[in-house]
mmCIF file of C-alpha atoms in Angstrom:
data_model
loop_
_atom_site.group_PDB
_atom_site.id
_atom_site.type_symbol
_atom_site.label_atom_id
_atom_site.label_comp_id
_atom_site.label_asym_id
_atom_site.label_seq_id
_atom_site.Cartn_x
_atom_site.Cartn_y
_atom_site.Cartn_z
ATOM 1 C CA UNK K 234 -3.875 9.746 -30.356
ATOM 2 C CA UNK K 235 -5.904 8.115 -27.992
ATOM 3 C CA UNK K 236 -4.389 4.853 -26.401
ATOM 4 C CA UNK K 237 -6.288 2.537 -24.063
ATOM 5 C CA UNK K 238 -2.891 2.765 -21.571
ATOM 6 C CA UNK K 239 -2.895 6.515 -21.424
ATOM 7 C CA UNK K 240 -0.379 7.840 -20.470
ATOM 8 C CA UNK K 241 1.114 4.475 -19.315
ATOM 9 C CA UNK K 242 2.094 2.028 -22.417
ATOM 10 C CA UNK K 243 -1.081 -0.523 -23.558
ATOM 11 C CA UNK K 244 -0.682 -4.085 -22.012
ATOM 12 C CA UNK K 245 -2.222 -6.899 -20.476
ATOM 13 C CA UNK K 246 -3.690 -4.879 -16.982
ATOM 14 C CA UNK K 247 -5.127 -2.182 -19.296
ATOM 15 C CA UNK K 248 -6.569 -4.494 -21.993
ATOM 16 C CA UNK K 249 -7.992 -6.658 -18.748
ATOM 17 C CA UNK K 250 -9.726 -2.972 -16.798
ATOM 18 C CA UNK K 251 -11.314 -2.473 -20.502
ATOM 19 C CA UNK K 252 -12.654 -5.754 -21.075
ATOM 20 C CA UNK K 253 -14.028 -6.106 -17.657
ATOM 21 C CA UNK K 254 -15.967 -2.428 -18.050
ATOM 22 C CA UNK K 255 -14.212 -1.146 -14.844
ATOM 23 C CA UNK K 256 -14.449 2.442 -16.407
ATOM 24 C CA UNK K 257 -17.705 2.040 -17.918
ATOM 25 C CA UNK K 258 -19.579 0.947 -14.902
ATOM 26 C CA UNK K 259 -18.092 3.781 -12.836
ATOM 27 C CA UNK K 260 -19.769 5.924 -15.104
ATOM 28 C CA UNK K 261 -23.160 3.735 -15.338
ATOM 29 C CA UNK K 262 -23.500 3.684 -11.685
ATOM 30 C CA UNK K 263 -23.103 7.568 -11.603
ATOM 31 C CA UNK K 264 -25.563 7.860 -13.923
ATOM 32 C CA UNK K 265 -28.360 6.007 -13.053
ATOM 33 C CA UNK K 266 -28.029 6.807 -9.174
ATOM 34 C CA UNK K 267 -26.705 3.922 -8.186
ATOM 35 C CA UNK K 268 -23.743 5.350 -6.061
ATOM 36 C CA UNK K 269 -22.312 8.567 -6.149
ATOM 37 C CA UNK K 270 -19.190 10.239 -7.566
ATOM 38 C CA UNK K 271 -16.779 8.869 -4.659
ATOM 39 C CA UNK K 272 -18.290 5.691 -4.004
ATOM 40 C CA UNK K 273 -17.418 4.639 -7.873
ATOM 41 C CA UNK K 274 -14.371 6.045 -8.083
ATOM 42 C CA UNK K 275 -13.379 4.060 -4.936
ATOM 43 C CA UNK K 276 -15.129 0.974 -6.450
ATOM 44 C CA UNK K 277 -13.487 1.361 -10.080
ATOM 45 C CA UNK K 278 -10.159 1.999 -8.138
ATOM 46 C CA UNK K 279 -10.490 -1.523 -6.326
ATOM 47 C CA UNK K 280 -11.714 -3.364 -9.421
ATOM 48 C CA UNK K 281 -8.534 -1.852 -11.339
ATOM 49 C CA UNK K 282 -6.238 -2.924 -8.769
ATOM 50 C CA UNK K 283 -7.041 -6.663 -9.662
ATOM 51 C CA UNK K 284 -5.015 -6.361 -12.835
ATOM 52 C CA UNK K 285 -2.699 -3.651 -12.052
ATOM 53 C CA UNK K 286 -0.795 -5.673 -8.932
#
């Protein structure tokens, strides 16, 4: 089944990247042209590493 933690175990840092759309923006600003592929990875990566300290 499909956990918001995958593979890692569900907690705070994950419920905190969902709830701030860190994953969904990488993909909307893919998408519409906004930045490319690398760019949002890099910026998702950064915006993750907020929670997961």
């Amino acid at each position: 089944p499909y956990h918001d933690g995958y593979a890692g175990p569900v907690n705070a840092a994950a419920g905190s990247v969902l709830g701030d759309w860190v994953l969904v923006d990488m993909f909307a600003r893919v998408v519409t042209g906004e930045a490319n592929a690398e760019d949002s990875i890099r910026q998702a990566v950064r915006g993750a590493q907020r929670y997961y300290k």
